[in-house]
Tab-separated table of C-alpha atoms in Angstrom:
chain	number	residue	atom	x	y	z
A	40	MET	CA	-45.223	68.614	-168.674
A	41	LYS	CA	-44.432	67.328	-165.217
A	42	VAL	CA	-40.786	66.539	-164.554
A	43	VAL	CA	-39.670	64.321	-161.684
A	44	ILE	CA	-36.914	65.893	-159.587
A	45	THR	CA	-34.407	64.340	-157.175
A	46	SER	CA	-33.801	65.947	-153.793
A	47	GLU	CA	-33.002	65.084	-150.177
A	48	ALA	CA	-35.393	65.061	-147.235
A	49	GLU	CA	-34.334	65.216	-143.589
A	50	LEU	CA	-35.478	62.350	-141.337
A	51	VAL	CA	-37.065	63.594	-138.104
A	52	GLY	CA	-37.715	61.254	-135.169
A	53	VAL	CA	-41.190	61.518	-133.627
A	54	GLY	CA	-42.216	59.928	-130.340
A	55	GLU	CA	-40.294	57.728	-127.915
A	56	ALA	CA	-38.939	54.248	-128.620
A	57	ALA	CA	-39.791	51.414	-126.215
A	58	PRO	CA	-36.150	50.808	-125.146
A	59	GLU	CA	-35.827	54.491	-124.287
A	60	ALA	CA	-39.125	54.542	-122.398
A	61	ASP	CA	-37.977	51.471	-120.447
A	62	GLY	CA	-34.681	53.160	-119.525
A	63	LEU	CA	-32.604	50.679	-121.553
A	64	GLY	CA	-30.780	53.190	-123.712
A	65	VAL	CA	-30.986	56.088	-126.093
A	66	VAL	CA	-32.417	55.607	-129.573
A	67	THR	CA	-31.370	57.946	-132.370
A	68	LEU	CA	-31.670	57.863	-136.120
A	69	SER	CA	-28.631	56.415	-137.869
A	70	LEU	CA	-29.707	58.082	-141.117
A	71	ARG	CA	-30.126	61.854	-141.190
A	72	SER	CA	-31.577	62.204	-144.691
A	73	VAL	CA	-32.734	60.188	-147.685
A	74	ALA	CA	-32.775	60.821	-151.417
A	75	ILE	CA	-36.277	61.200	-152.829
A	76	GLU	CA	-37.780	61.521	-156.292
A	77	CYS	CA	-41.039	63.406	-156.740
A	78	LEU	CA	-42.885	66.009	-158.719
A	79	PRO	CA	-41.986	69.604	-157.758
A	80	ASP	CA	-45.428	70.208	-156.216
A	81	ASP	CA	-44.995	67.146	-153.956
A	82	LEU	CA	-41.535	68.067	-152.632
A	83	VAL	CA	-41.119	67.796	-148.836
A	84	SER	CA	-38.183	68.906	-146.721
A	85	GLN	CA	-38.758	66.420	-143.869
A	86	ILE	CA	-40.032	62.879	-143.383
A	87	GLU	CA	-41.212	61.838	-139.922
A	88	VAL	CA	-39.982	58.489	-138.563
A	89	GLU	CA	-42.118	56.949	-135.820
A	90	MET	CA	-39.612	56.126	-133.074
A	91	GLU	CA	-42.179	53.808	-131.442
A	92	LYS	CA	-41.352	51.314	-134.232
A	93	ALA	CA	-37.986	50.587	-132.534
A	94	ARG	CA	-39.247	47.905	-130.160
A	95	THR	CA	-35.940	46.394	-129.027
A	96	LEU	CA	-32.278	47.353	-128.926
A	97	MET	CA	-31.789	45.041	-131.920
A	98	SER	CA	-34.445	46.705	-134.123
A	99	SER	CA	-33.492	47.179	-137.741
A	100	GLY	CA	-34.254	50.175	-139.905
A	101	PRO	CA	-33.007	53.723	-139.577
A	102	PHE	CA	-32.442	53.405	-135.813
A	103	LEU	CA	-29.234	53.403	-133.799
A	104	CYS	CA	-29.680	52.122	-130.248
A	105	GLY	CA	-27.154	52.673	-127.489
A	106	ILE	CA	-27.008	51.079	-124.062
A	107	GLY	CA	-27.203	53.439	-121.109
A	108	GLY	CA	-29.101	56.645	-120.480
């Protein structure tokens, strides 16, 4: 029998966001981890977040954008 478990996975930023590349500010993740449900064999400790998805300083999602370098 396969039993679904609940755990937490760390969010890890990968790449560079456009505002950061343009020198408009520093983009960091506002969430550090998320709760996940999965089968034990599918358990991961990290989930990669593509920082390139933060296109503007007003992007939504797990990003926190600050003005200044």
